[in-house]
Short mmCIF file of C-alpha atoms and ligand atoms in Angstrom, two decimals:
data_model
loop_
_atom_site.label_atom_id
_atom_site.label_comp_id
_atom_site.label_asym_id
_atom_site.label_seq_id
_atom_site.Cartn_x
_atom_site.Cartn_y
_atom_site.Cartn_z
CA MET A 1 -0.52 0.16 -0.34
CA LYS A 2 0.58 3.60 -0.89
CA ASN A 3 1.57 5.92 1.54
CA HIS A 4 -0.37 8.82 2.21
CA PRO A 5 0.21 12.12 0.36
CA LEU A 6 0.00 14.04 3.73
CA VAL A 7 2.74 11.57 5.36
CA LYS A 8 5.93 13.38 5.92
CA GLU A 9 7.44 10.09 7.47
CA ILE A 10 5.81 7.30 9.32
CA LEU A 11 7.11 7.28 12.96
CA PHE A 12 5.19 3.24 13.66
CA SER A 13 3.99 0.91 11.88
CA LYS A 14 1.15 -1.53 12.68
CA GLU A 15 2.64 -4.11 13.30
CA GLU A 16 4.82 -2.29 15.99
CA ILE A 17 2.12 -0.72 17.70
CA GLU A 18 0.08 -3.93 17.59
CA THR A 19 3.41 -5.68 19.63
CA ARG A 20 3.49 -2.71 21.42
CA THR A 21 -0.13 -2.77 22.62
CA LYS A 22 0.15 -5.93 22.90
CA GLN A 23 2.62 -5.48 26.07
CA LEU A 24 0.57 -2.42 27.83
CA ALA A 25 -2.69 -4.96 27.59
CA LYS A 26 -0.28 -8.08 29.87
CA GLU A 27 0.75 -5.44 31.93
CA ILE A 28 -2.27 -3.63 32.54
CA GLU A 29 -4.22 -6.68 33.58
CA SER A 30 -1.42 -7.57 35.69
CA TYR A 31 -1.64 -4.25 37.26
CA TYR A 32 -5.76 -5.78 38.11
CA LYS A 33 -4.75 -9.15 38.63
CA SER A 34 -2.19 -8.25 41.29
CA LYS A 35 -4.42 -5.82 42.62
CA ASN A 36 -7.88 -8.25 42.53
CA VAL A 37 -9.85 -6.45 41.51
CA ASN A 38 -13.45 -8.20 41.30
CA GLU A 39 -15.19 -9.64 38.05
CA ASN A 40 -16.92 -6.75 36.05
CA THR A 41 -15.73 -4.03 37.72
CA VAL A 42 -12.88 -3.25 35.24
CA ILE A 43 -14.40 -0.38 33.11
CA LEU A 44 -12.67 0.20 29.67
CA ILE A 45 -13.81 4.13 28.43
CA GLY A 46 -13.15 4.59 25.38
CA LEU A 47 -12.72 8.06 24.24
CA LEU A 48 -14.01 8.16 20.33
CA LYS A 49 -13.55 8.25 17.88
CA GLY A 50 -9.40 8.26 18.56
CA CYS A 51 -9.56 5.16 20.13
CA ILE A 52 -11.07 2.71 18.18
CA PRO A 53 -8.20 0.89 16.30
CA PHE A 54 -6.32 0.95 19.47
CA MET A 55 -8.77 -0.09 21.51
CA ALA A 56 -9.83 -2.81 19.60
CA ASP A 57 -6.11 -4.20 19.61
CA PHE A 58 -6.05 -3.67 23.56
CA ILE A 59 -9.39 -5.77 24.14
CA LYS A 60 -8.11 -9.05 22.52
CA TYR A 61 -5.58 -9.25 24.33
CA PHE A 62 -6.80 -7.78 27.86
CA ASP A 63 -7.59 -11.06 28.94
CA HIS A 64 -9.72 -9.99 32.71
CA GLU A 65 -13.25 -9.46 33.00
CA CYS A 66 -14.38 -5.87 31.84
CA GLN A 67 -17.32 -3.72 30.28
CA THR A 68 -16.71 -1.04 27.43
CA GLU A 69 -17.82 1.90 27.41
CA TYR A 70 -17.32 4.81 25.06
CA MET A 71 -17.58 9.03 25.86
CA VAL A 72 -17.17 11.58 22.68
CA VAL A 73 -15.52 14.32 24.31
CA SER A 74 -14.20 17.17 21.89
CA SER A 75 -12.19 20.19 22.22
CA TYR A 76 -10.47 20.88 18.45
CA LEU A 77 -12.60 21.63 16.52
CA GLY A 78 -11.48 20.14 13.27
CA GLY A 79 -8.38 22.06 13.07
CA THR A 80 -4.58 21.21 14.73
CA LYS A 81 -4.18 23.38 17.83
CA THR A 82 -6.45 22.45 20.95
CA THR A 83 -9.33 24.95 21.47
CA GLY A 84 -9.49 24.86 25.13
CA GLU A 85 -13.10 24.34 27.09
CA PRO A 86 -13.85 20.62 26.31
CA LYS A 87 -17.32 19.29 25.73
CA ILE A 88 -19.33 16.04 26.71
CA ASN A 89 -21.03 14.89 23.16
CA LEU A 90 -21.45 11.48 24.09
CA ASP A 91 -21.63 10.14 27.91
CA LEU A 92 -22.08 7.53 29.94
CA ASN A 93 -24.32 4.51 29.73
CA ILE A 94 -23.80 3.22 33.20
CA SER A 95 -23.36 3.99 36.78
CA ILE A 96 -19.58 3.99 37.56
CA LYS A 97 -19.61 4.35 41.13
CA ASP A 98 -17.59 2.00 43.29
CA LYS A 99 -15.91 0.63 39.72
CA HIS A 100 -12.29 0.93 38.80
CA VAL A 101 -12.02 2.78 35.37
CA LEU A 102 -9.37 2.46 32.72
CA ILE A 103 -9.84 5.06 30.15
CA ILE A 104 -8.08 4.64 26.61
CA GLU A 105 -6.97 7.62 25.03
CA ASP A 106 -5.67 7.78 21.57
CA ILE A 107 -2.88 10.61 22.13
CA ILE A 108 -2.31 13.28 25.26
CA ASP A 109 -0.72 17.14 23.79
CA SER A 110 -2.49 19.47 26.38
CA GLY A 111 -3.65 17.31 28.80
CA ILE A 112 -7.13 19.66 28.80
CA THR A 113 -9.23 16.87 26.86
CA LEU A 114 -7.82 14.41 29.70
CA LYS A 115 -7.94 15.94 32.99
CA TYR A 116 -11.58 17.27 32.09
CA VAL A 117 -12.63 13.37 31.82
CA LYS A 118 -11.18 12.05 34.54
CA ASN A 119 -12.61 15.05 36.78
CA TYR A 120 -16.14 14.22 35.41
CA ILE A 121 -14.95 10.31 35.79
CA SER A 122 -14.10 11.02 39.92
CA PHE A 123 -17.23 13.06 40.10
CA LYS A 124 -18.93 10.11 39.30
CA GLY A 125 -17.86 8.56 42.00
CA ALA A 126 -15.36 6.10 40.06
CA LYS A 127 -12.95 3.64 42.93
CA GLU A 128 -10.18 4.93 40.83
CA VAL A 129 -9.12 5.97 37.66
CA LYS A 130 -6.39 5.23 35.46
CA VAL A 131 -5.54 6.07 32.02
CA VAL A 132 -3.79 4.20 29.09
CA THR A 133 -2.42 6.47 25.98
CA LEU A 134 -1.35 4.97 22.90
CA LEU A 135 0.61 8.30 22.00
CA ASP A 136 2.05 10.93 24.68
CA LYS A 137 3.11 14.53 23.48
CA PRO A 138 4.80 15.27 27.07
CA GLU A 139 5.93 18.74 25.64
CA GLY A 140 2.73 19.94 24.88
CA ARG A 141 1.10 19.95 28.24
CA THR A 142 -0.23 22.76 29.92
CA VAL A 143 -2.25 20.95 32.22
CA LYS A 144 -0.73 18.87 35.25
CA ILE A 145 -1.52 15.55 34.29
CA ASP A 146 0.51 12.18 33.05
CA ALA A 147 -1.10 8.61 31.98
CA ASP A 148 -0.45 5.63 33.74
CA TRP A 149 0.54 3.52 31.11
CA SER A 150 1.87 4.74 27.37
CA GLY A 151 2.51 3.51 24.31
CA PHE A 152 4.86 6.12 22.88
CA VAL A 153 6.53 9.00 23.45
CA ILE A 154 6.38 11.49 20.58
CA LYS A 155 8.05 15.31 19.87
CA HIS A 156 5.76 17.87 19.62
CA GLU A 157 4.89 17.27 15.95
CA PHE A 158 0.60 16.77 14.27
CA VAL A 159 0.67 12.70 13.44
CA ILE A 160 -2.29 11.49 11.89
CA GLY A 161 -3.38 7.80 11.77
CA TYR A 162 -4.48 4.91 13.13
CA GLY A 163 -7.99 6.52 14.60
CA LEU A 164 -5.45 9.93 14.69
CA ASP A 165 -7.93 12.28 12.41
CA TYR A 166 -7.48 15.64 10.57
CA ASP A 167 -10.43 17.26 10.56
CA GLU A 168 -12.02 14.17 10.54
CA ARG A 169 -10.03 12.44 8.41
CA LEU A 170 -7.40 10.12 7.72
CA ARG A 171 -7.79 7.73 10.75
CA ASN A 172 -8.02 4.75 8.54
CA LEU A 173 -4.91 4.93 7.97
CA PRO A 174 -2.91 1.32 9.23
CA TYR A 175 -0.06 3.58 11.19
CA ILE A 176 0.88 6.26 12.82
CA ALA A 177 2.83 8.91 10.51
CA VAL A 178 3.27 12.85 11.19
CA CYS A 179 1.70 14.79 8.79
CA ASP A 180 3.00 17.24 6.18
CA VAL A 181 1.27 20.18 7.61
CA ASP A 182 2.34 22.81 5.06
CA LYS A 183 1.13 20.87 2.50
CA LEU A 184 -2.02 20.64 4.34
CA LYS A 185 -2.57 24.41 3.94
CA VAL A 186 -2.95 24.29 -0.13
CA TRP A 187 -4.98 21.15 0.17
CA LYS A 188 -8.44 19.75 -1.20
CA TRP A 189 -9.85 16.69 -0.38
P1 IMP B 201 -5.56 17.79 24.57
O1 IMP B 201 -7.00 17.46 25.06
O2 IMP B 201 -4.65 18.70 23.87
O3 IMP B 201 -4.67 16.53 24.87
O4 IMP B 201 -5.56 17.02 23.15
C1 IMP B 201 -6.63 15.36 23.22
C2 IMP B 201 -7.38 15.05 22.09
O5 IMP B 201 -7.05 16.14 21.10
C3 IMP B 201 -6.97 14.09 21.45
O6 IMP B 201 -7.80 12.66 21.81
C4 IMP B 201 -6.86 13.94 20.00
O7 IMP B 201 -8.30 13.63 19.52
C5 IMP B 201 -6.38 15.24 19.32
N1 IMP B 201 -4.77 15.48 19.59
C6 IMP B 201 -4.50 15.84 19.73
N2 IMP B 201 -3.25 15.68 19.31
C7 IMP B 201 -2.88 14.98 18.30
C8 IMP B 201 -2.43 14.89 16.63
O8 IMP B 201 -1.45 14.95 16.38
N3 IMP B 201 -3.05 14.13 15.88
C9 IMP B 201 -4.34 14.21 15.61
N4 IMP B 201 -5.19 14.82 17.33
C10 IMP B 201 -5.06 15.19 17.43
MG1 MG B 202 -9.00 14.10 17.15
#
């Protein structure tokens, strides 16, 4: 398959992402097993839409009783920079009171989205809130928050593929790549 023309550089192939995701799933599974977390008390909350490919891989390797839930929280509004105040567009459909929650995120940049979601989930009475992210851009952080587990730490560049979008597109690329933002300025879809 030919690389998409908006790709500047491929950072991680599908195989590298799957291998790393399997490691994360096993590590996190051991964490919950070591804590003797009861059946059905781990609630995996995927942050749509970016979490889809990562979460789909993750749950295949996560051998522990769990329930899956999703939230849509937007803060980007289509561009390449965070706009500030996040907004919940799809809320939880189950009670998470006294549950162990694992948030599954595609990428942490400023940290604003994650901080907001983490506070929200704590406010709903979760017993514990942990976070796994596929990618982390620590240089972009404007609020103090970190994931408990992260797949890959990357530079402060705009990346696409494997769930990550530019303007709702390119989520289907089977790799993670740095986006050629100069080309984007004159790009016609
Ligand atoms: P934050 O609130 O700045 O941490 O941004 C988190 C959200 O912004 C992520 O869940 C992504 O949806 C989006 N995002 C952050 N960086 C990128 C990127 O490089 N490419 C695509 N989406 C991104
Ligand atoms: Mg996005």
